[in-house]
Amino acid sequence: MEVKGKLVSCDRCGEQIFLKCTGEGERDGGFTRWNEFEPFPEGWEHQYNIGRLCPKCNEKYKQLINTFMSEGREK
């Protein structure tokens, strides 16, 4: 059996998920084409200047940012 899709890795820890191809999109009468994939599972997010993070790493990242920001307000 063969399944078309894409393998996505967390840019921090390397955890991987596979997103199946759900179809194809096109524009310009078929000149411009792309694959469409399943949506990312909950918790998988792309963080600007960091990359794609799995739910575990994304939670750690958000906690780090929240701690950093709250320490600045204590002064």
Coordinates of N, CA and C in Angstrom, one line a residue:
M1 N 0.8 -1.2 0.0 CA 0.0 0.0 0.0 C 0.9 1.2 0.0
E2 N 0.5 2.2 -0.7 CA 1.2 3.5 -0.8 C 0.3 4.6 -0.5
V3 N 0.8 5.5 0.4 CA 0.0 6.7 0.8 C 0.8 8.0 0.5
K4 N 0.3 8.9 -0.2 CA 0.9 10.1 -0.5 C 0.7 11.1 0.6
G5 N 1.8 11.8 1.0 CA 1.7 12.7 2.2 C 3.0 13.4 2.4
K6 N 3.1 14.0 3.6 CA 4.3 14.6 4.0 C 4.7 14.3 5.4
L7 N 5.9 14.1 5.7 CA 6.4 13.8 7.0 C 6.9 15.1 7.6
V8 N 6.4 15.5 8.8 CA 6.8 16.8 9.4 C 7.5 16.5 10.7
S9 N 8.6 17.2 11.0 CA 9.3 17.0 12.2 C 9.3 18.2 13.1
C10 N 9.3 18.0 14.4 CA 9.5 19.1 15.4 C 10.9 19.7 15.2
D11 N 11.0 21.0 15.1 CA 12.4 21.6 14.9 C 13.2 21.6 16.2
R12 N 12.6 21.2 17.3 CA 13.3 21.2 18.6 C 13.7 19.7 18.9
C13 N 12.8 18.8 19.0 CA 13.1 17.5 19.5 C 13.1 16.4 18.4
G14 N 12.6 16.7 17.3 CA 12.6 15.7 16.2 C 11.4 14.8 16.1
E15 N 10.4 15.0 17.0 CA 9.2 14.1 16.9 C 8.6 14.3 15.5
Q16 N 8.0 13.2 15.0 CA 7.5 13.3 13.6 C 6.0 12.9 13.6
I17 N 5.3 13.5 12.6 CA 4.0 13.1 12.3 C 3.9 13.0 10.8
F18 N 2.9 12.2 10.3 CA 2.6 12.1 8.9 C 1.3 12.7 8.5
L19 N 1.2 13.6 7.6 CA 0.0 14.2 7.2 C -0.3 13.7 5.8
K20 N -1.5 13.0 5.6 CA -1.9 12.4 4.3 C -2.3 13.5 3.4
C21 N -2.0 13.3 2.1 CA -2.5 14.2 1.1 C -4.0 14.0 0.9
T22 N -4.8 15.1 0.9 CA -6.2 15.0 0.8 C -6.7 15.4 -0.6
G23 N -5.8 15.9 -1.4 CA -6.3 16.3 -2.8 C -5.3 17.3 -3.4
E24 N -5.7 17.9 -4.4 CA -4.8 18.9 -5.1 C -5.6 20.1 -5.4
G25 N -4.9 21.3 -5.3 CA -5.5 22.5 -5.7 C -4.9 23.0 -7.0
E26 N -5.6 23.9 -7.7 CA -5.0 24.4 -8.9 C -5.5 25.8 -9.2
R27 N -4.7 26.6 -9.9 CA -5.1 27.9 -10.4 C -4.6 28.0 -11.8
D28 N -4.9 29.1 -12.5 CA -4.5 29.4 -13.8 C -4.8 28.3 -14.8
G29 N -5.9 27.7 -14.7 CA -6.3 26.6 -15.6 C -5.4 25.3 -15.5
G30 N -4.9 25.1 -14.3 CA -4.0 24.0 -14.1 C -2.5 24.2 -14.2
F31 N -2.2 25.5 -14.5 CA -0.7 25.8 -14.7 C -0.1 25.8 -13.3
T32 N -0.7 26.3 -12.3 CA -0.2 26.4 -10.9 C -1.0 25.3 -10.1
R33 N -0.2 24.3 -9.6 CA -0.9 23.2 -8.8 C -0.1 23.0 -7.5
W34 N -0.8 22.5 -6.5 CA -0.2 22.2 -5.2 C -1.0 21.0 -4.6
N35 N -0.4 20.4 -3.6 CA -1.0 19.3 -2.8 C -1.6 19.9 -1.6
E36 N -2.8 19.4 -1.2 CA -3.4 19.8 0.0 C -3.3 18.6 1.0
F37 N -3.1 18.9 2.3 CA -2.9 17.9 3.3 C -3.8 18.0 4.5
E38 N -3.9 16.9 5.3 CA -4.7 16.9 6.5 C -4.2 18.1 7.3
P39 N -5.1 18.6 8.2 CA -4.6 19.7 9.1 C -3.7 19.1 10.2
F40 N -2.8 20.0 10.7 CA -2.0 19.6 11.8 C -2.8 19.2 13.0
P41 N -2.4 18.2 13.8 CA -3.1 17.9 15.0 C -3.0 19.0 16.0
E42 N -3.9 19.1 16.9 CA -3.9 20.2 17.9 C -2.6 20.2 18.7
G43 N -2.1 21.4 18.9 CA -0.9 21.6 19.6 C 0.4 21.8 18.7
W44 N 0.3 21.3 17.5 CA 1.4 21.6 16.6 C 1.3 23.0 16.0
E45 N 2.3 23.8 16.2 CA 2.3 25.2 15.8 C 3.6 25.6 15.2
H46 N 3.5 26.6 14.3 CA 4.8 27.2 13.8 C 5.0 28.5 14.6
Q47 N 6.2 28.5 15.2 CA 6.5 29.7 16.0 C 7.5 30.5 15.2
Y48 N 7.2 31.8 15.0 CA 8.1 32.7 14.2 C 9.5 32.7 14.7
N49 N 10.5 32.5 13.8 CA 11.9 32.5 14.1 C 12.3 31.2 14.9
I50 N 11.4 30.3 15.2 CA 11.8 29.1 15.9 C 11.6 27.9 14.9
G51 N 10.4 27.8 14.3 CA 10.0 26.7 13.4 C 8.8 26.0 13.9
R52 N 8.6 24.8 13.4 CA 7.5 24.0 13.7 C 7.7 23.2 15.0
L53 N 6.8 23.3 16.0 CA 7.0 22.6 17.3 C 5.9 21.7 17.6
C54 N 6.2 20.5 18.2 CA 5.2 19.5 18.6 C 4.5 20.1 19.8
P55 N 3.4 19.5 20.2 CA 2.7 20.0 21.4 C 3.5 20.1 22.7
K56 N 4.4 19.1 22.9 CA 5.2 19.2 24.2 C 6.2 20.3 24.1
C57 N 6.9 20.5 23.0 CA 7.9 21.6 22.9 C 7.2 22.9 22.8
N58 N 6.0 23.0 22.1 CA 5.3 24.2 22.0 C 4.9 24.7 23.4
E59 N 4.4 23.8 24.3 CA 4.0 24.2 25.6 C 5.2 24.7 26.4
K60 N 6.4 24.0 26.3 CA 7.6 24.5 27.0 C 8.0 25.9 26.5
Y61 N 7.9 26.1 25.2 CA 8.2 27.4 24.6 C 7.3 28.5 25.1
K62 N 6.0 28.2 25.2 CA 5.0 29.2 25.7 C 5.3 29.5 27.1
Q63 N 5.6 28.5 27.9 CA 5.9 28.7 29.4 C 7.1 29.6 29.5
L64 N 8.2 29.4 28.7 CA 9.4 30.2 28.7 C 9.1 31.6 28.4
I65 N 8.3 31.9 27.4 CA 7.9 33.2 27.0 C 7.1 33.9 28.1
N66 N 6.1 33.2 28.6 CA 5.3 33.7 29.7 C 6.1 34.1 30.9
T67 N 7.1 33.2 31.3 CA 8.0 33.5 32.4 C 8.8 34.7 32.1
F68 N 9.4 34.8 30.9 CA 10.3 35.9 30.5 C 9.5 37.2 30.6
M69 N 8.3 37.2 30.1 CA 7.5 38.4 30.0 C 7.0 38.9 31.4
S70 N 6.6 37.9 32.3 CA 6.1 38.3 33.6 C 7.3 38.8 34.5
E71 N 8.5 38.3 34.3 CA 9.6 38.8 35.1 C 9.9 40.2 34.8
G72 N 9.7 40.7 33.6 CA 9.9 42.1 33.2 C 8.9 43.0 33.9
R73 N 7.7 42.6 34.2 CA 6.7 43.4 34.8 C 6.9 43.6 36.3
E74 N 7.7 42.7 36.9 CA 7.9 42.7 38.4 C 8.7 44.0 38.9
K75 N 9.4 44.7 38.0 CA 10.2 45.8 38.4 C 9.4 47.0 38.7

